[in-house]
GROMACS .gro file of C-alpha atoms in nm:
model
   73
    1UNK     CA    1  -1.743  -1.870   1.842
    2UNK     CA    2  -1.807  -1.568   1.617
    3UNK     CA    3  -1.645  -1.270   1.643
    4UNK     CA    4  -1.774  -0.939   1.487
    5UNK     CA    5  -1.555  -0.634   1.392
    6UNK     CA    6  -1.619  -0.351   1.186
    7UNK     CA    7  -1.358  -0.051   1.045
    8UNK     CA    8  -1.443   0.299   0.972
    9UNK     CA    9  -1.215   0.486   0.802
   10UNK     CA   10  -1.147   0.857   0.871
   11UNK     CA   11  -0.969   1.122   0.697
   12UNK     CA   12  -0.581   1.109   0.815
   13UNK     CA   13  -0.493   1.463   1.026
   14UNK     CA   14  -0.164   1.507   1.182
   15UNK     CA   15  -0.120   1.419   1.515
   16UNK     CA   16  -0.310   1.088   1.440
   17UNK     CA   17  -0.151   0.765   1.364
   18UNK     CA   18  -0.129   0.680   0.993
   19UNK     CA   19  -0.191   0.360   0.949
   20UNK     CA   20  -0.222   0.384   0.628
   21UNK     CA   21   0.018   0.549   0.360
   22UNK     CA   22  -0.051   0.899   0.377
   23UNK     CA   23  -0.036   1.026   0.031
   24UNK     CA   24   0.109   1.382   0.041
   25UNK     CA   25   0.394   1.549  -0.177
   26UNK     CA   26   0.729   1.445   0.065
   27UNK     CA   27   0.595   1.069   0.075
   28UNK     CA   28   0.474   1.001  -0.263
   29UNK     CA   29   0.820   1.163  -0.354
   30UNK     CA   30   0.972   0.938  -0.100
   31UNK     CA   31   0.765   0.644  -0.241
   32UNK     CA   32   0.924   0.750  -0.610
   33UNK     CA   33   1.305   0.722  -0.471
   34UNK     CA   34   1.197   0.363  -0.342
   35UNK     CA   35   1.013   0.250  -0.651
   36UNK     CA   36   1.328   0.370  -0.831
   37UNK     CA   37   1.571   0.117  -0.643
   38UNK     CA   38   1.284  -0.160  -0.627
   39UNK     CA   39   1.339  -0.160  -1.014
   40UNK     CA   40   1.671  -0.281  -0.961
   41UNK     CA   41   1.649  -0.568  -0.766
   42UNK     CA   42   1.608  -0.873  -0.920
   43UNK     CA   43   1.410  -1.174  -0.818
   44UNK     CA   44   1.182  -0.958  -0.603
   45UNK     CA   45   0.824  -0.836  -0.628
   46UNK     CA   46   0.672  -0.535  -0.417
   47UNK     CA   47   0.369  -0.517  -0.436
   48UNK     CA   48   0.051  -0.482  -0.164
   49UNK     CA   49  -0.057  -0.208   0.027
   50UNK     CA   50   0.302  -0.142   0.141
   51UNK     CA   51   0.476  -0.239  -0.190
   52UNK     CA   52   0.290  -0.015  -0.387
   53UNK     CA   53   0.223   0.263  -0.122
   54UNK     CA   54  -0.153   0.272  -0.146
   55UNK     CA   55  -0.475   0.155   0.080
   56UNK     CA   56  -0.638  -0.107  -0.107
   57UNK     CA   57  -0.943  -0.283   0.056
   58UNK     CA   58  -0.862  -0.658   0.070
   59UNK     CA   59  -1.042  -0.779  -0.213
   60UNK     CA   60  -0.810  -0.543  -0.431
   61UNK     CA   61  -0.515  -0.702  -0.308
   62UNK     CA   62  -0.576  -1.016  -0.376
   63UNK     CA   63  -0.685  -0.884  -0.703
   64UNK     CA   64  -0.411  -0.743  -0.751
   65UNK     CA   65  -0.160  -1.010  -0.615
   66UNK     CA   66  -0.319  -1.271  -0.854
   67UNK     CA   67  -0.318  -1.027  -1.157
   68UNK     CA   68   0.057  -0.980  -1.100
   69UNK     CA   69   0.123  -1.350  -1.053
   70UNK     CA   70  -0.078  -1.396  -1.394
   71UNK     CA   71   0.188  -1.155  -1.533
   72UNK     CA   72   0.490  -1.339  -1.373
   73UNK     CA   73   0.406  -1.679  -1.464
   0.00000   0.00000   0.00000
């Protein structure tokens, strides 16, 4: 079996759910704080959609996942 599905993004407006980081001034200030004690952990890697508080399509992060393996190793 096949199954079809398709996404269509729309511009985020409150009262929606944000399923997707929703880059205004108290979050991306938020996201700064976070980044801040992320620097400080050692042995760990953020990174994604989630670890680096952006939407990426998926082809980006995997791009970007093996860049920063590239980097680690």
């Amino acid at each position: 079996k096949t199954v079809i599905s398709r996404e269509y993004s729309s511009e985020w407006k409150v009262g929606m759910e944000p399923y997707y980081p929703v880059n205004n001034e108290q979050n991306n200030k938020l996201f700064e704080e976070y980044r801040k004690l992320a620097e400080q952990e050692k042995n760990v890697i953020f990174g994604g959609r989630l670890g680096n508080y952006k939407y990426y399509d998926m082809d980006k992060v995997i791009e970007a996942a093996l860049e920063m393996v590239a980097e680690e190793l």
